[in-house]
XYZ file of C-alpha atoms in Angstrom:
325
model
C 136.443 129.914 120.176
C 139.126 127.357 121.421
C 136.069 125.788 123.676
C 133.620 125.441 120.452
C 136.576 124.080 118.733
C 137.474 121.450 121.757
C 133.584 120.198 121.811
C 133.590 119.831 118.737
C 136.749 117.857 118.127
C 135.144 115.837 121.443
C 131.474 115.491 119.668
C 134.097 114.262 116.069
C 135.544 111.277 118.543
C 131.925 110.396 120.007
C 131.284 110.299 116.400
C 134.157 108.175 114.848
C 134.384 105.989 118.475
C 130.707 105.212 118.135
C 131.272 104.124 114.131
C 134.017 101.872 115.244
C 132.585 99.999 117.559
C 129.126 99.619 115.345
C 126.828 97.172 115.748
C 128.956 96.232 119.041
C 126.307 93.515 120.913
C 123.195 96.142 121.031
C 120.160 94.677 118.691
C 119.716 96.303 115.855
C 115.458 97.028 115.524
C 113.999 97.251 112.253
C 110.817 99.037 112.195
C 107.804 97.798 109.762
C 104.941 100.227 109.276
C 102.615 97.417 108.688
C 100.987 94.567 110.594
C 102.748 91.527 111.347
C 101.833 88.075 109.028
C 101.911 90.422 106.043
C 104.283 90.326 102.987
C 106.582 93.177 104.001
C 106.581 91.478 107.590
C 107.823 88.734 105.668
C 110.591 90.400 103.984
C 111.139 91.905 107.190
C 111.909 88.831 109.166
C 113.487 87.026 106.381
C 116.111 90.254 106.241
C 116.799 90.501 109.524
C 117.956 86.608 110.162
C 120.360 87.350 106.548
C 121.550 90.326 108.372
C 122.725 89.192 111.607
C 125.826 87.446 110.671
C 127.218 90.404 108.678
C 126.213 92.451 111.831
C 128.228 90.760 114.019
C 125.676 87.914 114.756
C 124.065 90.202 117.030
C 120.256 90.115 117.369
C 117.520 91.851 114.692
C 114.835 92.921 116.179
C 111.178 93.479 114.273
C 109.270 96.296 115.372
C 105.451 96.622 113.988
C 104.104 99.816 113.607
C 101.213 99.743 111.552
C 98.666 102.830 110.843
C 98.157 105.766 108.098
C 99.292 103.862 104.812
C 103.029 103.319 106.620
C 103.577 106.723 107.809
C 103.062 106.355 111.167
C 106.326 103.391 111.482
C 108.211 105.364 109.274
C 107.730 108.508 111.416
C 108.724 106.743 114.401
C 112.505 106.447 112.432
C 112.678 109.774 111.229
C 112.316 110.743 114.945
C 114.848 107.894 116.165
C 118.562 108.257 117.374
C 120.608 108.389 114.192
C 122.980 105.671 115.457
C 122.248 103.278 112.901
C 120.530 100.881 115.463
C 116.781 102.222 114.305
C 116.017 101.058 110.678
C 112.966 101.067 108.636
C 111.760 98.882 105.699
C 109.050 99.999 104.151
C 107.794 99.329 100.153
C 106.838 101.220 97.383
C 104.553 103.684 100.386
C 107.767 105.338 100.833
C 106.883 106.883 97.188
C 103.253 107.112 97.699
C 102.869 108.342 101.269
C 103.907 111.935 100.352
C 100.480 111.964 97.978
C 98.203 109.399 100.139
C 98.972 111.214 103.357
C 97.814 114.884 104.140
C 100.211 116.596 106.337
C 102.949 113.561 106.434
C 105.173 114.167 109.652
C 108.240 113.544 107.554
C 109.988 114.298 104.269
C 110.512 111.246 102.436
C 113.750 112.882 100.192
C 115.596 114.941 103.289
C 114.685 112.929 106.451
C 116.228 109.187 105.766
C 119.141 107.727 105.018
C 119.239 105.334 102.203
C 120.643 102.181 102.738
C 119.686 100.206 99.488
C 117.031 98.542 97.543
C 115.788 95.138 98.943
C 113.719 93.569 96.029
C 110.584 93.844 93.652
C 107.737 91.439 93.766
C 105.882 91.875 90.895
C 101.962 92.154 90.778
C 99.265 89.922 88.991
C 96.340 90.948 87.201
C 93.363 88.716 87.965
C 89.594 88.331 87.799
C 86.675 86.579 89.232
C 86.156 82.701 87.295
C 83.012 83.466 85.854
C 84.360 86.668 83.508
C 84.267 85.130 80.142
C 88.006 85.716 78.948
C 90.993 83.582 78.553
C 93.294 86.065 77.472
C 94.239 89.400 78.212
C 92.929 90.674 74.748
C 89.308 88.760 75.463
C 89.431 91.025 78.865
C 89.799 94.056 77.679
C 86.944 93.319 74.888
C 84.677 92.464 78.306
C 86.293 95.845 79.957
C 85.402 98.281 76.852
C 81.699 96.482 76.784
C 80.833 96.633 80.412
C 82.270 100.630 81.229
C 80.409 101.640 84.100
C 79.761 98.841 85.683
C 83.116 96.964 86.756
C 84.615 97.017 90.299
C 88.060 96.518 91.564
C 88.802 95.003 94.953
C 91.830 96.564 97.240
C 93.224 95.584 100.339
C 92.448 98.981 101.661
C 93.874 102.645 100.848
C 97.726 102.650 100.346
C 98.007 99.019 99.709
C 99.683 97.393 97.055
C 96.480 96.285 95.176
C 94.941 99.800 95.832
C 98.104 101.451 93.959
C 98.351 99.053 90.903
C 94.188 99.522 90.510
C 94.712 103.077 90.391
C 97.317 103.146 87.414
C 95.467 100.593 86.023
C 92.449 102.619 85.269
C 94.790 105.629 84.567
C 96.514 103.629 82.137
C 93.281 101.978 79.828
C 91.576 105.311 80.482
C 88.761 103.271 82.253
C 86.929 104.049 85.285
C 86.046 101.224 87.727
C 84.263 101.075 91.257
C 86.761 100.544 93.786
C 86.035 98.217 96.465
C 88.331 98.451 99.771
C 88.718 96.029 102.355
C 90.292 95.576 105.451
C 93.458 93.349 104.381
C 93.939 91.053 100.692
C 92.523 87.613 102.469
C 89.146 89.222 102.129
C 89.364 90.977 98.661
C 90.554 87.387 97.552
C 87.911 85.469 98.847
C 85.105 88.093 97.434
C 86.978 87.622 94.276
C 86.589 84.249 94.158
C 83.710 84.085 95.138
C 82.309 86.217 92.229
C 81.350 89.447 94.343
C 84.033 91.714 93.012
C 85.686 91.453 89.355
C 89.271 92.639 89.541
C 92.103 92.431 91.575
C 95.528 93.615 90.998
C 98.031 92.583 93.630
C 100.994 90.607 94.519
C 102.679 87.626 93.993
C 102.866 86.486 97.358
C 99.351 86.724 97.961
C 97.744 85.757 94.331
C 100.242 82.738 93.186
C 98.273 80.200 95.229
C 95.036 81.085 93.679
C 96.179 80.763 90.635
C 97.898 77.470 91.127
C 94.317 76.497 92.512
C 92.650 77.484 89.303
C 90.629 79.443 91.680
C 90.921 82.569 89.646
C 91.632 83.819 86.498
C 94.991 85.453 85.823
C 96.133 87.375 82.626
C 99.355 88.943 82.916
C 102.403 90.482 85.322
C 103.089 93.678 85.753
C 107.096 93.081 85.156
C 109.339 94.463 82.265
C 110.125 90.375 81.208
C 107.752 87.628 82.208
C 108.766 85.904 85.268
C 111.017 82.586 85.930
C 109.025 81.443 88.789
C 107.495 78.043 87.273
C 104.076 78.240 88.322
C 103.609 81.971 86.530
C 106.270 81.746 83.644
C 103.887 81.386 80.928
C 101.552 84.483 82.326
C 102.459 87.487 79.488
C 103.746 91.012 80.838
C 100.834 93.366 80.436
C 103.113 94.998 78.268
C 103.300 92.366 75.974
C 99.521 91.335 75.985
C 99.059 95.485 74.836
C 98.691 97.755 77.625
C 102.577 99.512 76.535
C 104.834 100.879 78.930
C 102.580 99.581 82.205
C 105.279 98.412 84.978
C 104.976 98.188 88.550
C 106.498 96.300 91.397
C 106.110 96.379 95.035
C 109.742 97.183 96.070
C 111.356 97.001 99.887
C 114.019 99.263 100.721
C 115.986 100.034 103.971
C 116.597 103.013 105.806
C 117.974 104.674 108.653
C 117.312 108.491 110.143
C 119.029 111.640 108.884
C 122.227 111.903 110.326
C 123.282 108.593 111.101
C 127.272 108.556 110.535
C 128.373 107.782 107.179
C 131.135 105.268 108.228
C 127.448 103.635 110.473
C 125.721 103.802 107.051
C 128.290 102.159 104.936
C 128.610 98.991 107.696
C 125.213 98.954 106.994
C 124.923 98.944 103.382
C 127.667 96.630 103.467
C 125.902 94.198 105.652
C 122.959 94.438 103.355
C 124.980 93.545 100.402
C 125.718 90.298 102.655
C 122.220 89.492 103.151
C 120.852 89.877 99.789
C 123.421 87.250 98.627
C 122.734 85.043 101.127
C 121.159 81.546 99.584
C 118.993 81.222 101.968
C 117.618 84.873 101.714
C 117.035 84.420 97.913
C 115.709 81.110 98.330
C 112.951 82.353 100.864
C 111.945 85.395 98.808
C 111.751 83.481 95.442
C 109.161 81.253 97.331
C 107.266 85.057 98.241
C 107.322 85.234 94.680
C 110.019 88.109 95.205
C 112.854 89.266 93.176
C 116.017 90.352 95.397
C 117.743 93.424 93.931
C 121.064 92.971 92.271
C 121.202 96.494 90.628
C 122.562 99.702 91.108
C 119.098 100.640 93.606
C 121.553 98.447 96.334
C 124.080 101.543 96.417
C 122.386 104.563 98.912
C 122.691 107.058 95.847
C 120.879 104.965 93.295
C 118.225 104.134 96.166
C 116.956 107.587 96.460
C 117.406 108.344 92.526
C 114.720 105.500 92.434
C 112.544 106.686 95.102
C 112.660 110.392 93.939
C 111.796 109.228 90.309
C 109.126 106.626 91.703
C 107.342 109.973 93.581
C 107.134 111.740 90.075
C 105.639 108.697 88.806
C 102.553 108.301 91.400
C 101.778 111.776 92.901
C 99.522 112.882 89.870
C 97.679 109.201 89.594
C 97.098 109.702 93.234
C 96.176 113.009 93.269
C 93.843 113.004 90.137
C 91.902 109.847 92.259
C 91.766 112.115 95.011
C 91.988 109.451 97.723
C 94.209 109.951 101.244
C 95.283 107.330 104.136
C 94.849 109.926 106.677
């Protein structure tokens, strides 16, 4: 008994020596479960510079792991060290995996650490030029005459545009032909191009074309309408009729089950740094991107939000009947 008791007063001061000298001059890696050049890459990268002067100035690290709608990066964390030098950001996935992905490698509620909401970037619903509508009110008109015969572009299962499609149609009761492709560049330029009708997807990938007048746009999928200049006067879909619809492509951070508490509160400090950083809200207002500033940055109201955002998709996922796997 007085041997368990000596390892594990020895395994407590490995513990509390190890929090104390956290981040000491090893890089800190941040895993992203998607490809690099896309918008969570972005956030990514734009994170990790804001983080490494509340770290210590030591070196962030991006680490892409890309495959099975996010689940294969964020399994990689759940398996890694829990020493608060493996992170993962991942979006609104974390929420939707669970569904998407049959036999998921990983419980999203009891195998992470949360560290804090990053930020929501808001969606856009927009159309092909040639649909004859100029409001959201004329588009639903064209939607209730032409049932049956309307597609809706995605960037691919589990993606953003994929997810706000699907409680789209669950939302105005209306069925549509989904069209996936292989990343949003494509699905954008079909739109444009007339070959698909719909899109529903991000502000970071959809505000150009609509500065461009290269689509049509008719409303954000935000509580309020945004400040950004170029989509202020775009109506909530809310507002234009379509009550209670809200959705946002959120970031959060996370580390693997066990990491120390007094590891996981240097960390959720340092991110309470970064996402006050100028430069860090500068760069994600130009994504389009709203940086959290509500209780979602504390680790408990985090994974209140995640939790509540898994009731909110598992049944519009599982009545499509649609995996990532």
């Amino acid at each position: 008994m007085k041997k368990l008791f000596a390892l594990a007063a020895i395994a407590a001061a490995a513990v509390a020596a190890h929090a104390q000298d956290f981040p000491g001059s090893k890089p800190v890696t941040i895993v992203v479960p998607f490809a690099a050049g896309g918008p969570t890459d972005r956030v990514a990268r734009d994170l990790a510079e804001a983080l490494r002067k509340p770290l210590g100035g030591n070196t962030v690290i991006i680490d892409n792991v890309p495959g099975a709608g996010s689940s294969i990066g964020a399994a990689k964390v759940a398996r890694a060290a829990p020493d608060g030098y493996t992170l993962l950001l991942n979006h609104i996935a974390m929420a939707t995996v669970p569904s998407l992905v049959r036999n998921v490698p990983f419980k999203v509620e009891t195998d992470f650490e949360y560290l804090g909401i990053v930020n929501d970037v808001p969606m856009t619903l927009i159309s092909k030029p040639s649909i004859p509508a100029s409001n959201y009110k004329e588009l639903s008109t064209w939607i209730a005459a032409n049932k049956g015969k309307i597609n809706i572009g995605n960037a691919g299962v589990g993606s953003a545009s994929h997810l706000c499609g699907l409680l789209y149609q669950s939302a105005t009761k209306t069925e549509m032909t989904p069209v996936p492709y292989k990343g949003t560049a494509p699905a954008i330029t079909d739109l444009i191009g007339g070959q698909i009708d719909l899109l529903c997807d991000q502000t970071t990938n959809t505000t150009p074309q609509i500065q461009a007048g290269k689509v049509k746009a008719f409303a954000v999928t935000t509580s309020k309408r945004l400040a950004l200049p170029m989509l202020k006067d775009l109506p909530t879909l809310d507002e234009a009729g379509l009550k209670n619809f809200q959705v946002t492509i959120w970031h959060g951070l996370y580390a693997p089950k066990g990491t120390p508490a007094p590891v996981l509160k240097k960390l959720n400090d340092a991110l309470k740094v970064a996402l006050k950083d100028p430069d860090f809200i500068h760069r994600e207002e130009l994504l389009g991107a709203v940086v959290a500033t509500d209780g979602r940055i504390e680790p408990a109201g985090h994974k209140k939000f995640v939790i509540d955002e898994i009731a909110k998709w598992t049944p519009v996922i599982k009545a499509a009947g649609v995996y990532a796997d």
